[in-house]
Amino acid sequence: MSGQWLARQLGTSPAPSTRTWAGRRQGSPAARKEGRHCLSRDSSLRSRRQATRRCLSAAPHSPARPRMASDAPATLPVQLAEQPRLLKLKKMFISKFGSAPKFYARAPGRVNLIGEHIDYCGYAVLPMAIEQDILIAVEPVKTQVVQLANTNPLYLDFSTSVNNIHINKTKPVWHNYFLCGLKGIQEHFGLNSSTGMNCLLDGTIPPSSGLSSSSALVCCAGLVTLTANGKTLSKVELAEICTKTERYVGTEGGGMDQSISFLAEEGTAKLIEFSPLRATDVRLPSGAAFVIANSCVEMNKAATSHYNIRVMECRLATKLLSKAKGLEWKKMLKLQDVQAKLGVSLKEMLTIVEEVFHPEPYSVEEICTCLGISLEELRTQILSQNTQDVTTFKLYQRAKHVYSEAGRVLEFKKICSEAPASALQLLGELMNQSHISCRDMYECSCPELDQLVDICLSWNHEIMQFGAIGSRLTGAGWGGCTVSMVPSDKLSTFLTNVKEAYYKSNDQRLALEKNSLFATKPGGGALVFLEA
């Protein structure tokens, strides 16, 4: 297989053209229609040639009928001679382990276009997979030992018995994320003696950048373990398992990252909804490119408390809102649960937030009084282990962000579907509003991210035009990346201006600029490669 798609995924082709990518297949009727993946059913596939090129494909569909995706991740044959990255990984594997890998697994990173910090509140998000990925070469062995190595010498080798998996939450080292994926498959199938493996990992996702390198590793490890043990699961099942098992490193995530890593398809972003997990195509408008820019400030969710504190603030807001509205608050876990029980709109929920909460932080004592519970009950029954010592929580701000951001996601999807003449301007405004809310209400930005967004949106006096139409932080925040929507015909100038204004002003950033600033497009999801 030597298609351009596979070459791009494995990092062996020139960078894509800067021409408009979002509308490349706009001419075909199927490309203009939307589809929903309900992956609990079988699917119909296009021709083998199309399946090979796009990885995950389905028959032409009508908007009125859900479009089915391939149930399990694809397994595709490759000619290694035509794929330099795979060939190099194979040679390194042989040098490391003295034998050749039997298969390769790939899981992509992602960029979230809009819908930040709301997946764990039960609300839909709108990400797309990117071409950067985690790639693992694998040889199943009979020793019941997992040996892990990394092409990056900064990440040390690791080995352990497959029957004695221990994940230390206090040390978010790279191999713990692999162990999360392995452990999830073991537990799902009740494997008491799963297959040992030699694994060599190669990653192209910048770490701690908000592009989901950690979740991609968990997903790839889950797929590796599944394949090595001869088991089969649907993409939805794999996403749900990996979401749950990544929490072993202490991150209370919501499932967006794992879902898009498995459910992604080339050429389309996805509206990811939960309970039940499902993905709907979102065709992005032509005339714009999406650009990722790394602030070069690293943020590891598992190594800091910021992320988990936000999760707990949303959980506490759920409890207090439920109690105030006479609901069974002890059973309510997510802010979406409150809206569903009350049967009101997101706009009405924002009004309720204004009525119930005061903007000042809530002390743990005030929360206990509101709920009629003791401090011990609060800590043991509601708070997570790593938020036990937090003394104040901002409930008004967090709830206001979640309900408003959930509305922006739905509006973003609607605009993409209806494609009005002003679509780009409308989408850009939603992205800008999202960043302001993340910065002011959720407080998950940082000075460098704010500076980068300002640069991306700034007026250029030499060419007398703005840069991006919309720009926002993406990912957990507190560092990591921004995503900007840029007119396709201005992309080259935009990249030059951002490089000059943000990266060349700082030697450390300039050293990282090559892999920190790039246009991207929707890529395919996780899959397995076999040497042909």
Coordinates of C-alpha atoms in Angstrom, one line a residue:
M1 CA 0.0 0.0 0.0
S2 CA 1.6 3.3 -1.1
G3 CA -1.2 5.9 -1.0
Q4 CA -0.6 9.4 0.0
W5 CA -2.8 9.0 3.1
L6 CA -0.7 6.3 4.6
A7 CA 2.5 8.1 3.8
R8 CA 1.2 11.2 5.6
Q9 CA 0.2 9.1 8.6
L10 CA 3.6 7.6 8.9
G11 CA 5.4 10.9 8.4
T12 CA 7.0 9.9 5.1
S13 CA 5.6 12.4 2.6
P14 CA 6.1 16.1 2.1
A15 CA 3.9 18.4 4.1
P16 CA 0.4 18.8 2.6
S17 CA -0.2 21.7 0.3
T18 CA -1.5 24.9 1.9
R19 CA -4.5 24.9 -0.4
T20 CA -8.0 24.7 1.0
W21 CA -8.3 21.2 2.5
A22 CA -11.6 21.3 4.2
G23 CA -13.5 21.1 1.0
R24 CA -11.3 18.7 -1.0
R25 CA -14.1 16.2 -1.5
Q26 CA -16.9 18.8 -1.5
G27 CA -17.9 17.8 -5.1
S28 CA -19.2 14.3 -4.3
P29 CA -22.8 14.0 -3.0
A30 CA -21.7 11.7 -0.2
A31 CA -19.1 14.2 1.0
R32 CA -21.8 16.8 1.4
K33 CA -24.0 14.6 3.6
E34 CA -23.6 13.9 7.3
G35 CA -23.6 10.5 9.1
R36 CA -23.7 9.2 12.5
H37 CA -21.7 6.2 13.7
C38 CA -23.6 3.9 16.0
L39 CA -20.9 1.3 16.3
S40 CA -23.0 -1.4 18.0
R41 CA -24.1 -2.5 14.5
D42 CA -22.4 -4.0 11.5
S43 CA -21.3 -1.7 8.6
S44 CA -21.0 -1.8 4.9
L45 CA -17.6 -1.0 3.4
R46 CA -16.6 0.7 0.3
S47 CA -14.1 -0.9 -2.1
R48 CA -10.9 -2.3 -0.7
R49 CA -9.0 0.5 -2.5
Q50 CA -11.0 3.2 -0.7
A51 CA -10.8 1.4 2.6
T52 CA -7.0 1.2 2.3
R53 CA -6.7 4.9 1.3
R54 CA -9.0 6.3 4.0
C55 CA -8.6 3.5 6.6
L56 CA -12.1 3.7 8.0
S57 CA -14.9 4.1 5.5
A58 CA -18.5 3.3 5.0
A59 CA -21.1 3.2 2.1
P60 CA -22.7 6.5 0.9
H61 CA -25.4 7.5 3.2
S62 CA -28.4 9.7 3.7
P63 CA -28.6 12.2 6.6
A64 CA -31.9 10.5 7.6
R65 CA -30.1 7.2 8.2
P66 CA -27.1 6.7 10.5
R67 CA -24.0 5.8 8.5
M68 CA -22.2 2.8 9.9
A69 CA -18.5 2.7 10.4
S70 CA -16.3 -0.4 10.4
D71 CA -16.9 -1.9 13.8
A72 CA -13.4 -2.9 14.8
P73 CA -10.2 -0.9 14.0
A74 CA -8.9 -1.7 10.6
T75 CA -6.0 -4.0 9.9
L76 CA -4.1 -3.1 6.8
P77 CA -1.2 -4.6 4.9
V78 CA 1.8 -2.4 4.1
Q79 CA 5.0 -2.7 2.0
L80 CA 7.7 -1.5 4.4
A81 CA 10.0 -0.7 1.6
E82 CA 7.6 2.1 0.7
Q83 CA 7.2 3.4 4.3
P84 CA 10.5 4.8 5.6
R85 CA 9.2 5.4 9.1
L86 CA 8.0 1.9 9.5
L87 CA 11.1 0.4 8.0
K88 CA 13.3 2.5 10.3
L89 CA 11.2 1.4 13.3
K90 CA 11.6 -2.3 12.2
K91 CA 15.4 -1.9 12.0
M92 CA 15.6 -0.3 15.4
F93 CA 13.3 -3.0 16.8
I94 CA 15.6 -5.8 15.5
S95 CA 18.6 -4.0 16.9
K96 CA 16.9 -3.7 20.3
F97 CA 15.3 -7.1 20.7
G98 CA 17.2 -9.3 18.2
S99 CA 14.0 -10.3 16.3
A100 CA 11.5 -8.6 14.0
P101 CA 8.1 -7.2 15.0
K102 CA 5.0 -9.1 14.0
F103 CA 2.7 -6.1 13.6
Y104 CA 2.5 -2.3 14.2
A105 CA -0.3 -0.3 15.8
R106 CA -1.0 3.4 15.4
A107 CA -3.2 5.8 17.4
P108 CA -3.5 9.5 16.5
G109 CA -3.5 12.6 18.6
R110 CA -6.3 15.1 18.3
V111 CA -7.1 18.8 18.3
N112 CA -10.4 19.9 19.9
L113 CA -11.9 22.6 17.7
I114 CA -14.5 23.6 20.4
G115 CA -15.9 22.2 23.5
E116 CA -13.3 22.4 26.2
H117 CA -13.7 20.7 29.6
I118 CA -17.2 19.6 29.0
D119 CA -16.8 15.9 28.0
Y120 CA -16.5 14.9 31.7
C121 CA -19.7 16.9 32.3
G122 CA -21.6 14.8 29.8
Y123 CA -21.7 17.2 26.9
A124 CA -20.7 16.8 23.3
V125 CA -17.4 18.0 22.0
L126 CA -16.0 18.6 18.5
P127 CA -12.5 17.3 17.8
M128 CA -10.7 15.9 14.9
A129 CA -7.7 13.5 14.7
I130 CA -4.4 15.0 13.6
E131 CA -1.6 13.3 11.6
Q132 CA 0.8 13.2 14.5
D133 CA 0.5 9.9 16.3
I134 CA 1.9 7.1 18.5
L135 CA 3.3 4.2 16.5
I136 CA 4.3 0.9 18.2
A137 CA 6.1 -2.0 16.7
V138 CA 5.1 -5.3 18.5
E139 CA 6.3 -8.8 18.9
P140 CA 4.2 -11.2 21.1
V141 CA 6.5 -13.5 23.2
K142 CA 5.9 -16.5 25.4
T143 CA 7.7 -15.1 28.5
Q144 CA 4.7 -13.2 30.0
V145 CA 7.0 -10.2 30.2
V146 CA 6.3 -6.8 28.6
Q147 CA 9.5 -5.0 27.5
L148 CA 8.9 -1.4 26.5
A149 CA 11.4 0.8 24.7
N150 CA 11.1 4.2 23.1
T151 CA 12.9 5.7 20.0
N152 CA 13.3 8.8 22.1
P153 CA 16.3 8.3 24.5
L154 CA 14.8 10.6 27.0
Y155 CA 12.2 7.9 27.8
L156 CA 13.9 5.0 29.6
D157 CA 13.3 1.3 28.9
F158 CA 10.9 -0.6 31.2
S159 CA 9.9 -4.2 31.7
T160 CA 7.4 -5.9 33.9
S161 CA 5.4 -9.1 34.3
V162 CA 2.1 -9.0 32.5
N163 CA 0.6 -10.7 35.6
N164 CA 1.8 -7.9 38.0
I165 CA 0.8 -4.6 36.5
H166 CA 1.4 -1.7 39.0
I167 CA 0.7 1.9 38.0
N168 CA 2.1 4.5 40.3
K169 CA -0.2 7.6 40.2
T170 CA 2.4 9.8 41.9
K171 CA 4.9 9.3 39.0
P172 CA 3.3 10.0 35.5
V173 CA 6.2 8.4 33.6
W174 CA 5.6 7.4 30.0
H175 CA 5.3 3.6 30.5
N176 CA 2.4 4.0 32.9
Y177 CA 0.2 5.1 30.1
F178 CA 1.1 2.0 28.2
L179 CA 0.3 -0.1 31.3
C180 CA -3.1 1.6 31.5
G181 CA -4.1 0.4 28.0
L182 CA -2.7 -3.1 28.8
K183 CA -4.5 -3.3 32.1
G184 CA -7.8 -2.2 30.6
I185 CA -7.8 -5.1 28.1
Q186 CA -6.7 -7.6 30.7
E187 CA -9.6 -6.6 33.0
H188 CA -12.2 -6.5 30.2
F189 CA -11.4 -10.1 29.1
G190 CA -10.4 -11.4 32.6
L191 CA -7.0 -12.4 31.2
N192 CA -5.1 -14.1 34.0
S193 CA -2.1 -14.9 31.8
S194 CA -2.0 -12.5 28.9
T195 CA 0.6 -12.6 26.2
G196 CA 4.0 -11.1 26.8
M197 CA 5.3 -8.5 24.3
N198 CA 8.4 -6.7 23.1
C199 CA 7.3 -3.2 22.1
L200 CA 9.2 -0.2 20.5
L201 CA 7.3 3.1 20.5
D202 CA 7.8 6.1 18.2
G203 CA 5.8 9.2 18.9
T204 CA 5.3 12.4 16.8
I205 CA 2.8 14.2 19.1
P206 CA 4.6 16.9 21.2
P207 CA 4.3 15.8 24.8
S208 CA 2.2 17.8 27.3
S209 CA 1.0 20.0 24.5
G210 CA -2.7 19.5 24.7
L211 CA -2.8 17.3 21.6
S212 CA -3.5 14.1 23.6
S213 CA -0.2 12.3 23.4
S214 CA -1.0 10.5 26.7
S215 CA -4.4 9.3 25.6
A216 CA -3.0 8.3 22.2
L217 CA -0.5 6.1 24.0
V218 CA -3.2 4.5 26.2
C219 CA -5.3 3.8 23.1
C220 CA -2.4 2.4 21.1
A221 CA -1.4 0.2 24.0
G222 CA -4.9 -1.1 24.3
L223 CA -5.0 -1.9 20.6
V224 CA -1.6 -3.6 20.9
T225 CA -2.7 -5.8 23.8
L226 CA -5.9 -6.6 22.1
T227 CA -4.2 -7.7 18.9
A228 CA -1.4 -9.6 20.6
N229 CA -3.9 -11.7 22.5
G230 CA -6.0 -12.4 19.5
K231 CA -9.1 -10.6 20.8
T232 CA -11.6 -8.3 19.0
L233 CA -13.5 -5.3 20.2
S234 CA -15.4 -2.5 18.5
K235 CA -14.0 1.0 18.3
V236 CA -16.6 2.2 20.8
E237 CA -15.7 -0.6 23.3
L238 CA -12.0 0.2 23.0
A239 CA -12.7 3.9 23.5
E240 CA -14.8 3.3 26.6
I241 CA -12.2 0.9 28.1
C242 CA -9.3 3.2 27.4
T243 CA -11.3 6.2 28.9
K244 CA -11.9 4.2 32.1
T245 CA -8.4 2.7 32.4
E246 CA -6.5 6.0 31.9
R247 CA -7.8 7.0 35.2
Y248 CA -5.3 4.7 36.8
V249 CA -2.7 7.5 36.3
G250 CA -5.0 9.8 38.3
T251 CA -6.6 11.8 35.6
E252 CA -10.4 12.1 35.8
G253 CA -11.0 12.5 32.0
G254 CA -14.3 12.5 30.2
G255 CA -13.6 10.4 27.1
M256 CA -13.1 12.8 24.2
D257 CA -9.5 12.0 23.6
Q258 CA -9.9 8.2 23.5
S259 CA -13.1 8.4 21.4
I260 CA -11.7 10.5 18.6
S261 CA -8.5 8.4 18.6
F262 CA -10.6 5.4 17.6
L263 CA -13.6 6.9 15.8
A264 CA -11.8 9.5 13.7
E265 CA -12.1 9.4 9.9
E266 CA -10.0 11.2 7.3
G267 CA -11.6 14.3 5.9
T268 CA -14.1 15.0 8.7
A269 CA -14.2 16.4 12.2
K270 CA -16.5 14.6 14.6
L271 CA -19.3 15.6 17.0
I272 CA -18.6 13.2 19.9
E273 CA -21.6 12.5 22.2
F274 CA -21.7 10.4 25.3
S275 CA -24.1 8.0 27.0
P276 CA -24.2 6.3 24.6
L277 CA -20.9 7.0 22.9
R278 CA -21.5 8.0 19.3
A279 CA -19.8 10.1 16.6
T280 CA -21.4 12.3 13.9
D281 CA -19.5 13.7 10.8
V282 CA -19.0 17.4 10.8
R283 CA -17.9 18.7 7.4
L284 CA -15.7 21.7 8.0
P285 CA -16.3 24.7 5.6
S286 CA -14.1 25.3 2.6
G287 CA -12.0 28.4 2.5
A288 CA -10.3 27.9 5.9
A289 CA -7.4 26.0 7.4
F290 CA -6.9 25.1 11.0
V291 CA -3.5 25.9 12.5
I292 CA -2.0 24.5 15.6
A293 CA 0.5 26.6 17.5
N294 CA 2.3 25.3 20.6
S295 CA 2.9 27.8 23.4
C296 CA 5.9 25.6 24.4
V297 CA 4.6 25.6 28.0
E298 CA 4.2 22.0 29.0
M299 CA 1.3 20.8 31.2
N300 CA 0.9 17.3 32.3
K301 CA -2.7 16.6 33.6
A302 CA -1.6 13.7 35.7
A303 CA 1.3 15.6 37.3
T304 CA -0.8 18.6 38.5
S305 CA -4.0 19.2 40.4
H306 CA -5.5 21.9 38.1
Y307 CA -7.4 19.5 35.9
N308 CA -8.9 17.3 38.7
I309 CA -9.9 20.3 40.7
R310 CA -12.0 21.5 37.8
V311 CA -13.6 18.0 37.5
M312 CA -14.5 18.2 41.2
E313 CA -15.8 21.8 40.9
C314 CA -18.2 20.6 38.2
R315 CA -19.2 17.6 40.3
L316 CA -19.9 19.9 43.3
A317 CA -21.8 22.3 41.1
T318 CA -23.9 19.4 39.9
K319 CA -24.7 18.4 43.5
L320 CA -25.6 21.9 44.7
L321 CA -27.7 22.7 41.6
S322 CA -29.6 19.4 42.1
K323 CA -30.2 20.1 45.8
A324 CA -31.4 23.6 45.0
K325 CA -33.9 22.3 42.4
G326 CA -35.2 19.5 44.6
L327 CA -33.5 16.6 42.6
E328 CA -31.9 13.5 44.1
W329 CA -28.6 15.2 44.3
K330 CA -26.7 12.1 45.6
K331 CA -27.3 10.3 42.3
M332 CA -26.3 13.3 40.1
L333 CA -22.7 13.3 38.9
K334 CA -22.6 15.5 35.8
L335 CA -23.9 18.9 34.9
Q336 CA -25.7 17.5 31.9
D337 CA -27.6 15.2 34.3
V338 CA -29.2 18.3 35.9
Q339 CA -30.3 19.7 32.6
A340 CA -31.7 16.4 31.5
K341 CA -33.7 15.9 34.7
L342 CA -35.1 19.5 34.7
G343 CA -35.9 19.2 31.0
V344 CA -34.8 22.8 30.2
S345 CA -32.6 24.4 27.6
L346 CA -28.9 25.3 28.0
K347 CA -30.0 29.0 28.0
E348 CA -32.3 28.2 30.9
M349 CA -29.6 26.4 32.7
L350 CA -27.4 29.5 32.6
T351 CA -30.3 31.5 34.2
I352 CA -30.5 28.8 36.9
V353 CA -26.8 29.1 37.5
E354 CA -27.2 32.8 38.1
E355 CA -30.0 32.2 40.5
V356 CA -28.4 29.4 42.6
F357 CA -24.7 30.3 42.8
H358 CA -22.8 33.3 44.1
P359 CA -19.6 34.3 42.2
E360 CA -17.4 34.1 45.3
P361 CA -15.5 30.8 45.9
Y362 CA -17.3 28.2 48.1
S363 CA -15.5 26.9 51.2
V364 CA -15.7 23.2 52.0
E365 CA -17.7 24.2 55.1
E366 CA -20.3 26.1 53.0
I367 CA -20.6 23.2 50.6
C368 CA -21.2 20.8 53.5
T369 CA -23.8 23.1 54.9
C370 CA -25.6 23.4 51.5
L371 CA -25.7 19.6 51.1
G372 CA -26.3 18.8 54.8
I373 CA -23.3 16.5 55.0
S374 CA -20.1 16.4 57.1
L375 CA -16.6 17.3 55.9
E376 CA -15.7 13.6 56.2
E377 CA -18.6 12.6 54.0
L378 CA -17.6 15.3 51.4
R379 CA -14.1 14.0 51.2
T380 CA -14.9 10.3 51.2
Q381 CA -18.0 10.3 49.1
I382 CA -17.6 13.1 46.6
L383 CA -14.0 14.4 46.3
S384 CA -11.3 12.5 44.5
Q385 CA -8.3 11.3 46.3
N386 CA -6.0 14.0 44.8
T387 CA -8.4 16.9 45.7
Q388 CA -8.9 16.1 49.4
D389 CA -6.9 19.0 50.6
V390 CA -8.5 21.7 48.5
T391 CA -10.3 24.2 50.7
T392 CA -12.3 26.4 48.2
F393 CA -14.1 25.7 44.9
K394 CA -15.4 28.1 42.3
L395 CA -18.8 26.7 41.3
Y396 CA -20.5 29.6 39.6
Q397 CA -17.7 30.2 37.1
R398 CA -17.2 26.5 36.2
A399 CA -20.9 25.8 35.7
K400 CA -21.4 29.0 33.6
H401 CA -18.5 27.9 31.3
V402 CA -19.8 24.4 30.9
Y403 CA -23.3 25.3 29.9
S404 CA -22.2 28.2 27.6
E405 CA -19.5 26.0 26.0
A406 CA -22.0 23.2 25.4
G407 CA -24.2 25.7 23.5
R408 CA -21.2 26.8 21.4
V409 CA -20.5 23.3 20.3
L410 CA -24.0 22.7 19.1
E411 CA -24.0 26.1 17.3
F412 CA -20.7 25.3 15.7
K413 CA -22.1 22.0 14.4
K414 CA -25.2 23.7 13.1
I415 CA -23.3 26.3 11.2
C416 CA -21.1 23.7 9.6
S417 CA -24.3 21.8 8.6
E418 CA -26.1 24.8 7.2
A419 CA -23.1 26.4 5.7
P420 CA -24.3 30.0 5.5
A421 CA -22.3 32.6 3.5
S422 CA -21.0 34.0 6.8
A423 CA -20.0 30.6 8.2
L424 CA -16.3 31.4 8.7
Q425 CA -17.0 34.6 10.6
L426 CA -19.7 32.9 12.7
L427 CA -17.4 29.9 13.6
G428 CA -14.5 32.2 14.3
E429 CA -16.6 34.2 16.8
L430 CA -17.6 31.0 18.6
M431 CA -13.9 30.0 18.9
N432 CA -13.1 33.5 20.3
Q433 CA -15.9 33.3 22.8
S434 CA -14.7 29.8 23.8
H435 CA -11.2 31.1 24.6
I436 CA -12.6 34.0 26.6
S437 CA -14.7 31.7 28.7
C438 CA -11.8 29.3 29.2
R439 CA -9.6 32.2 30.3
D440 CA -12.0 34.0 32.5
M441 CA -14.6 31.5 33.7
Y442 CA -12.7 28.2 33.7
E443 CA -9.3 29.8 34.3
C444 CA -7.5 27.1 32.4
S445 CA -5.4 29.4 30.2
C446 CA -2.0 30.9 31.0
P447 CA -0.1 34.2 29.9
E448 CA 1.7 32.4 27.1
L449 CA -1.5 31.0 25.6
D450 CA -3.3 34.3 25.9
Q451 CA -0.3 36.0 24.2
L452 CA -0.4 33.4 21.4
V453 CA -4.1 33.9 20.8
D454 CA -3.7 37.6 20.7
I455 CA -0.9 37.3 18.1
C456 CA -3.0 34.9 16.0
L457 CA -5.9 37.3 16.0
S458 CA -3.8 40.5 15.7
W459 CA -4.1 43.1 12.9
N460 CA -1.1 43.2 10.6
H461 CA -0.3 46.8 9.6
E462 CA 1.9 45.8 6.7
I463 CA -0.7 43.8 4.8
M464 CA -3.7 45.6 6.5
Q465 CA -5.6 42.5 7.6
F466 CA -6.3 40.4 10.6
G467 CA -4.6 37.0 11.0
A468 CA -6.9 34.2 12.2
I469 CA -10.7 34.5 12.0
G470 CA -10.9 32.7 15.3
S471 CA -8.4 31.4 17.8
R472 CA -8.6 29.6 21.2
L473 CA -6.6 27.3 23.5
T474 CA -7.2 23.6 22.8
G475 CA -6.8 20.7 25.2
A476 CA -6.8 20.9 29.0
G477 CA -5.0 24.3 28.9
W478 CA -2.5 25.8 31.5
G479 CA -0.1 25.5 28.6
G480 CA 0.0 23.4 25.4
C481 CA -1.5 24.6 22.1
T482 CA -3.9 27.0 20.4
V483 CA -6.0 26.2 17.4
S484 CA -6.8 29.0 14.9
M485 CA -9.1 29.1 11.9
V486 CA -7.3 31.0 9.1
P487 CA -8.4 31.9 5.5
S488 CA -6.7 29.4 3.2
D489 CA -5.3 32.1 1.0
K490 CA -3.7 33.8 3.9
L491 CA -2.2 30.7 5.5
S492 CA 1.4 31.2 4.4
T493 CA 1.5 34.8 5.6
F494 CA -0.2 33.8 8.8
L495 CA 2.4 31.2 9.6
T496 CA 5.2 33.6 8.9
N497 CA 3.7 36.3 11.1
V498 CA 3.2 34.0 14.1
K499 CA 6.7 32.6 13.7
E500 CA 8.1 36.1 13.8
A501 CA 6.0 37.4 16.6
Y502 CA 6.0 34.4 19.0
Y503 CA 8.8 32.0 18.3
K504 CA 11.6 34.2 17.1
S505 CA 11.3 36.4 20.2
N506 CA 12.4 33.5 22.4
D507 CA 15.3 31.2 21.8
Q508 CA 13.7 28.2 23.6
R509 CA 10.5 28.6 21.5
L510 CA 12.5 29.0 18.3
A511 CA 14.3 25.8 18.9
L512 CA 11.0 24.0 19.1
E513 CA 9.3 26.0 16.3
K514 CA 9.6 23.3 13.5
N515 CA 7.2 20.9 15.3
S516 CA 5.2 23.6 17.1
L517 CA 3.4 25.5 14.3
F518 CA 1.6 23.7 11.5
A519 CA -1.7 23.5 9.6
T520 CA -3.6 20.3 10.1
K521 CA -6.6 18.5 8.7
P522 CA -8.8 15.7 9.9
G523 CA -6.9 12.4 9.9
G524 CA -7.9 8.8 10.4
G525 CA -8.3 6.8 13.6
A526 CA -6.4 4.0 15.3
L527 CA -5.4 0.9 13.2
V528 CA -3.1 -2.1 12.9
F529 CA -0.5 -2.5 10.1
L530 CA 0.8 -5.9 9.0
E531 CA 3.9 -6.3 6.8
A532 CA 2.8 -7.5 3.4

